[in-house]
Amino acid sequence: MTFSLTVLGSNAAVPAYNRNLSAHLLNINERFFLIDCGEGTQFQLRKYHVSYHRIKHVFISHLHGDHFFGLIGLLNSMHMLGRKEELHLYAPPMLEEILDIQFQASQTQLIYPLIFHPLRVDQPEIILEEERVLVHSFPLKHSIPTCGFVFREKNPPRKVPQARSFAYCSDTGYFEDILPNIQQVLVLYHEATFMQELAAAADEKFHSTAIEAATIAKKANAGKLLLGHFSARYDDLRPLVDEARTVFPESYAVEEGITLKIG
Ligand SMILES: [Zn+2]
Ligand SMILES: [Zn+2]
């Protein structure tokens, strides 16, 4: 069974150095889960030859623009391209109103069912359970309500004895409260907006440094750490990765368009 991640966007706030805004595509057994949808995501999907129709579930971590301004365009394109299948959207409650007003203004009546699942931003919860996958959300520490997500494989095939798992910790300050939700995850994505010299700024803006992300990975006994959501001030990401590796050697900067096999 496939369990892989393709990163479509890795920059924070604004695009820079050919890096796009947050978007991640998880493939579990050829079912596609889109996690965050920054502006430009549909172009990235096209660029990497992902059919929009294969996306069944979309997860939006929070309502800062760099994480969801690409959504209305993607939903509209699915409509224009004649989508028939349901699309499930998991997001903070206010997104439903935002989409409604956008569709009202453009007099768009979607031709496919869009099923909205409001996230609880105050406590962890199971948000999706299927035969092969279980998805939890959990609160992060950010300037507006924000959720992380963890995807865990159920009933792994015998030849893959360890259940595969992926956790996504979008924008967040250093926050040990998340540890019970992500313990022993095989691959942890954690934002690393800044280097350690800007730790005070990171704290003030509810973002993390690469070392803080690595500390979370270490305390969670994660298998591998993917760093992302880089500040536009960094062109070269190697110093960030080097800092993270002083705490957690299995740290890597995400690279857009590369598909990482999990497990
Ligand atoms: Zn962000
Ligand atoms: Zn944010």
Tab-separated table of C-alpha atoms and ligand atoms in Angstrom:
chain	number	residue	atom	x	y	z
A	1	MET	CA	0.000	0.000	0.000
A	2	THR	CA	1.366	3.414	-0.941
A	3	PHE	CA	2.015	5.856	1.902
A	4	SER	CA	3.851	8.886	0.574
A	5	LEU	CA	4.064	12.649	0.834
A	6	THR	CA	4.603	15.231	-1.898
A	7	VAL	CA	5.323	18.761	-0.725
A	8	LEU	CA	3.815	21.409	-2.998
A	9	GLY	CA	4.649	24.520	-0.983
A	10	SER	CA	7.231	25.232	1.702
A	11	ASN	CA	7.535	28.965	2.248
A	12	ALA	CA	5.997	31.111	4.993
A	13	ALA	CA	3.856	34.195	4.375
A	14	VAL	CA	4.918	35.036	0.789
A	15	PRO	CA	6.442	33.022	-2.075
A	16	ALA	CA	10.234	33.396	-2.371
A	17	TYR	CA	13.215	31.698	-4.053
A	18	ASN	CA	10.868	29.540	-6.143
A	19	ARG	CA	9.296	28.260	-2.966
A	20	ASN	CA	5.501	28.266	-2.867
A	21	LEU	CA	3.013	28.633	-0.042
A	22	SER	CA	1.995	25.763	2.250
A	23	ALA	CA	0.413	22.728	0.587
A	24	HIS	CA	1.126	19.027	1.089
A	25	LEU	CA	-0.283	15.994	-0.654
A	26	LEU	CA	-0.459	12.705	1.206
A	27	ASN	CA	-1.115	9.555	-0.811
A	28	ILE	CA	-2.475	6.671	1.232
A	29	ASN	CA	-3.294	3.692	-0.942
A	30	GLU	CA	-3.963	5.977	-3.933
A	31	ARG	CA	-6.396	8.096	-1.918
A	32	PHE	CA	-5.171	11.689	-1.896
A	33	PHE	CA	-5.325	13.982	1.113
A	34	LEU	CA	-4.469	17.660	0.560
A	35	ILE	CA	-3.145	19.386	3.661
A	36	ASP	CA	-3.281	23.188	3.505
A	37	CYS	CA	-3.871	24.997	0.246
A	38	GLY	CA	-1.855	28.188	-0.099
A	39	GLU	CA	-2.221	30.413	-3.136
A	40	GLY	CA	-0.879	28.662	-6.239
A	41	THR	CA	-1.642	25.139	-5.067
A	42	GLN	CA	-3.630	24.255	-8.187
A	43	PHE	CA	-0.679	25.264	-10.357
A	44	GLN	CA	1.588	23.060	-8.268
A	45	LEU	CA	-0.841	20.143	-8.612
A	46	ARG	CA	-0.776	20.633	-12.395
A	47	LYS	CA	2.991	20.923	-12.442
A	48	TYR	CA	3.379	17.601	-10.642
A	49	HIS	CA	0.627	15.883	-12.668
A	50	VAL	CA	-1.845	15.295	-9.849
A	51	SER	CA	-5.424	15.086	-11.061
A	52	TYR	CA	-7.722	17.265	-8.933
A	53	HIS	CA	-10.301	14.515	-9.038
A	54	ARG	CA	-8.103	12.182	-7.045
A	55	ILE	CA	-8.270	14.480	-4.008
A	56	LYS	CA	-11.030	13.259	-1.705
A	57	HIS	CA	-10.217	15.133	1.501
A	58	VAL	CA	-8.801	18.607	2.160
A	59	PHE	CA	-7.487	19.685	5.578
A	60	ILE	CA	-6.914	23.367	6.390
A	61	SER	CA	-4.846	23.978	9.509
A	62	HIS	CA	-5.833	27.608	10.070
A	63	LEU	CA	-7.098	30.713	8.363
A	64	HIS	CA	-3.907	32.648	7.723
A	65	GLY	CA	-3.860	33.419	4.007
A	66	ASP	CA	-0.684	31.493	3.217
A	67	HIS	CA	-2.528	28.281	4.202
A	68	PHE	CA	-5.874	28.625	2.428
A	69	PHE	CA	-5.990	31.403	-0.191
A	70	GLY	CA	-5.590	28.767	-2.917
A	71	LEU	CA	-8.696	26.879	-1.854
A	72	ILE	CA	-11.429	28.885	-3.573
A	73	GLY	CA	-9.601	28.614	-6.897
A	74	LEU	CA	-9.127	24.879	-6.536
A	75	LEU	CA	-12.775	24.293	-5.550
A	76	ASN	CA	-13.900	26.406	-8.501
A	77	SER	CA	-11.652	24.516	-10.925
A	78	MET	CA	-13.044	21.188	-9.686
A	79	HIS	CA	-16.513	22.600	-10.467
A	80	MET	CA	-15.482	23.816	-13.950
A	81	LEU	CA	-13.897	20.459	-14.722
A	82	GLY	CA	-17.122	18.606	-13.949
A	83	ARG	CA	-16.296	16.922	-10.680
A	84	LYS	CA	-19.073	14.640	-9.468
A	85	GLU	CA	-17.562	12.987	-6.385
A	86	GLU	CA	-17.935	14.327	-2.864
A	87	LEU	CA	-15.149	16.462	-1.478
A	88	HIS	CA	-14.654	16.517	2.281
A	89	LEU	CA	-13.237	19.695	3.779
A	90	TYR	CA	-11.928	19.829	7.380
A	91	ALA	CA	-11.236	23.367	8.567
A	92	PRO	CA	-11.853	25.960	11.284
A	93	PRO	CA	-15.608	26.758	11.343
A	94	MET	CA	-15.324	30.262	9.884
A	95	LEU	CA	-14.114	28.933	6.544
A	96	GLU	CA	-17.613	27.721	5.719
A	97	GLU	CA	-18.951	31.313	5.856
A	98	ILE	CA	-16.004	32.600	3.826
A	99	LEU	CA	-16.611	30.079	1.045
A	100	ASP	CA	-20.377	30.688	1.105
A	101	ILE	CA	-19.928	34.402	0.515
A	102	GLN	CA	-17.415	33.794	-2.278
A	103	PHE	CA	-19.756	31.373	-4.045
A	104	GLN	CA	-22.759	33.663	-3.493
A	105	ALA	CA	-20.941	36.660	-4.968
A	106	SER	CA	-19.981	34.723	-8.076
A	107	GLN	CA	-23.364	32.973	-8.241
A	108	THR	CA	-21.637	29.632	-8.296
A	109	GLN	CA	-23.613	26.551	-7.362
A	110	LEU	CA	-21.122	23.757	-7.069
A	111	ILE	CA	-22.045	20.716	-9.140
A	112	TYR	CA	-20.392	18.350	-6.658
A	113	PRO	CA	-21.133	17.836	-2.959
A	114	LEU	CA	-18.757	19.799	-0.735
A	115	ILE	CA	-19.036	18.415	2.770
A	116	PHE	CA	-17.745	20.717	5.458
A	117	HIS	CA	-16.400	19.303	8.733
A	118	PRO	CA	-15.704	22.046	11.303
A	119	LEU	CA	-12.581	21.357	13.346
A	120	ARG	CA	-12.514	21.651	17.103
A	121	VAL	CA	-9.665	23.938	17.914
A	122	ASP	CA	-9.718	23.375	21.675
A	123	GLN	CA	-9.010	19.637	21.972
A	124	PRO	CA	-7.818	16.607	19.993
A	125	GLU	CA	-10.437	14.616	18.131
A	126	ILE	CA	-10.785	11.870	15.560
A	127	ILE	CA	-11.895	13.576	12.364
A	128	LEU	CA	-11.788	10.724	9.877
A	129	GLU	CA	-11.772	6.966	10.144
A	130	GLU	CA	-11.675	4.678	7.141
A	131	GLU	CA	-10.732	1.062	6.650
A	132	ARG	CA	-7.024	1.843	6.235
A	133	VAL	CA	-6.499	5.193	7.917
A	134	LEU	CA	-7.306	7.093	11.083
A	135	VAL	CA	-6.907	10.879	11.210
A	136	HIS	CA	-6.778	12.991	14.388
A	137	SER	CA	-6.611	16.740	14.716
A	138	PHE	CA	-5.067	18.497	17.699
A	139	PRO	CA	-4.608	22.148	18.739
A	140	LEU	CA	-1.351	23.989	18.073
A	141	LYS	CA	-0.069	27.211	19.642
A	142	HIS	CA	-0.463	30.018	17.132
A	143	SER	CA	-1.817	33.576	16.959
A	144	ILE	CA	-5.209	32.325	15.687
A	145	PRO	CA	-6.893	28.920	16.263
A	146	THR	CA	-4.773	26.305	14.481
A	147	CYS	CA	-4.843	22.507	14.238
A	148	GLY	CA	-2.226	19.892	13.515
A	149	PHE	CA	-3.135	16.536	11.970
A	150	VAL	CA	-1.850	13.011	12.383
A	151	PHE	CA	-2.547	10.251	9.860
A	152	ARG	CA	-2.061	6.704	11.082
A	153	GLU	CA	-2.329	3.571	8.991
A	154	LYS	CA	-4.772	0.948	10.267
A	155	ASN	CA	-4.341	-2.786	9.706
A	156	PRO	CA	-0.946	-2.586	7.976
A	157	PRO	CA	-0.210	-5.441	5.552
A	158	ARG	CA	1.874	-8.252	7.080
A	159	LYS	CA	4.982	-7.427	5.066
A	160	VAL	CA	4.973	-3.901	6.571
A	161	PRO	CA	4.784	-4.807	10.327
A	162	GLN	CA	5.035	-1.217	11.587
A	163	ALA	CA	1.956	0.911	10.950
A	164	ARG	CA	2.985	3.975	8.970
A	165	SER	CA	2.164	7.430	10.195
A	166	PHE	CA	2.604	11.072	9.334
A	167	ALA	CA	2.038	14.125	11.536
A	168	TYR	CA	1.637	17.668	10.266
A	169	CYS	CA	2.399	20.503	12.648
A	170	SER	CA	1.613	23.644	10.768
A	171	ASP	CA	2.200	27.098	12.211
A	172	THR	CA	2.990	26.814	15.912
A	173	GLY	CA	5.238	28.106	18.623
A	174	TYR	CA	7.218	25.558	20.647
A	175	PHE	CA	4.454	23.496	22.243
A	176	GLU	CA	5.115	20.320	24.207
A	177	ASP	CA	1.386	19.749	24.731
A	178	ILE	CA	1.274	18.193	21.263
A	179	LEU	CA	3.659	15.364	22.210
A	180	PRO	CA	1.009	12.786	23.247
A	181	ASN	CA	-0.644	13.217	19.828
A	182	ILE	CA	2.474	12.640	17.764
A	183	GLN	CA	4.407	10.061	19.829
A	184	GLN	CA	6.508	7.690	17.690
A	185	VAL	CA	5.219	9.070	14.450
A	186	LEU	CA	7.290	7.789	11.548
A	187	VAL	CA	7.537	11.124	9.740
A	188	LEU	CA	6.912	14.435	11.468
A	189	TYR	CA	6.470	17.642	9.500
A	190	HIS	CA	7.043	20.608	11.812
A	191	GLU	CA	7.274	24.243	10.841
A	192	ALA	CA	10.710	25.847	11.255
A	193	THR	CA	10.187	29.431	10.224
A	194	PHE	CA	13.347	30.817	11.819
A	195	MET	CA	16.886	30.024	12.895
A	196	GLN	CA	17.798	30.035	16.568
A	197	GLU	CA	19.198	33.581	16.557
A	198	LEU	CA	15.599	34.721	15.995
A	199	ALA	CA	14.133	32.569	18.782
A	200	ALA	CA	12.628	35.606	20.523
A	201	ALA	CA	10.880	36.721	17.311
A	202	ALA	CA	9.666	33.166	16.731
A	203	ASP	CA	8.185	33.081	20.209
A	204	GLU	CA	6.510	36.447	19.803
A	205	LYS	CA	4.950	35.447	16.459
A	206	PHE	CA	3.945	31.951	17.598
A	207	HIS	CA	6.362	30.276	15.192
A	208	SER	CA	9.219	27.841	15.825
A	209	THR	CA	12.926	27.683	15.154
A	210	ALA	CA	14.563	24.685	13.504
A	211	ILE	CA	16.051	23.700	16.882
A	212	GLU	CA	12.639	23.866	18.544
A	213	ALA	CA	11.162	21.663	15.792
A	214	ALA	CA	14.037	19.217	16.294
A	215	THR	CA	13.452	19.201	20.060
A	216	ILE	CA	9.810	18.278	19.502
A	217	ALA	CA	10.868	15.500	17.073
A	218	LYS	CA	13.329	14.138	19.626
A	219	LYS	CA	10.849	14.217	22.520
A	220	ALA	CA	8.198	12.560	20.332
A	221	ASN	CA	10.636	9.788	19.286
A	222	ALA	CA	9.787	10.551	15.681
A	223	GLY	CA	11.512	8.564	12.930
A	224	LYS	CA	12.289	11.504	10.694
A	225	LEU	CA	11.720	15.261	10.817
A	226	LEU	CA	10.730	17.364	7.830
A	227	LEU	CA	11.273	21.085	8.280
A	228	GLY	CA	9.110	23.528	6.329
A	229	HIS	CA	7.341	26.914	6.315
A	230	PHE	CA	10.607	28.802	5.844
A	231	SER	CA	10.902	32.535	6.324
A	232	ALA	CA	11.445	34.451	3.087
A	233	ARG	CA	14.662	35.820	4.654
A	234	TYR	CA	16.414	32.447	4.039
A	235	ASP	CA	17.565	31.545	0.546
A	236	ASP	CA	19.975	28.810	1.597
A	237	LEU	CA	18.258	26.344	3.954
A	238	ARG	CA	21.331	24.313	4.878
A	239	PRO	CA	22.116	26.335	8.032
A	240	LEU	CA	18.580	25.645	9.303
A	241	VAL	CA	18.990	21.927	8.722
A	242	ASP	CA	22.435	21.963	10.339
A	243	GLU	CA	20.995	23.593	13.444
A	244	ALA	CA	18.183	21.040	13.645
A	245	ARG	CA	20.648	18.148	13.265
A	246	THR	CA	22.547	19.222	16.365
A	247	VAL	CA	19.432	18.075	18.273
A	248	PHE	CA	17.831	15.521	15.941
A	249	PRO	CA	20.112	14.032	13.248
A	250	GLU	CA	17.263	12.772	11.050
A	251	SER	CA	16.197	16.302	10.097
A	252	TYR	CA	15.616	17.381	6.497
A	253	ALA	CA	14.303	20.476	4.728
A	254	VAL	CA	11.290	19.644	2.575
A	255	GLU	CA	11.773	20.005	-1.171
A	256	GLU	CA	8.857	20.891	-3.372
A	257	GLY	CA	7.885	18.306	-5.950
A	258	ILE	CA	9.845	15.475	-4.324
A	259	THR	CA	7.725	12.516	-3.231
A	260	LEU	CA	8.877	10.947	-0.003
A	261	LYS	CA	7.927	7.354	0.679
A	262	ILE	CA	6.901	6.994	4.314
A	263	GLY	CA	8.022	3.689	5.867
B	1	ZN	ZN	1.892	30.312	7.741
B	2	ZN	ZN	-0.167	31.169	10.542
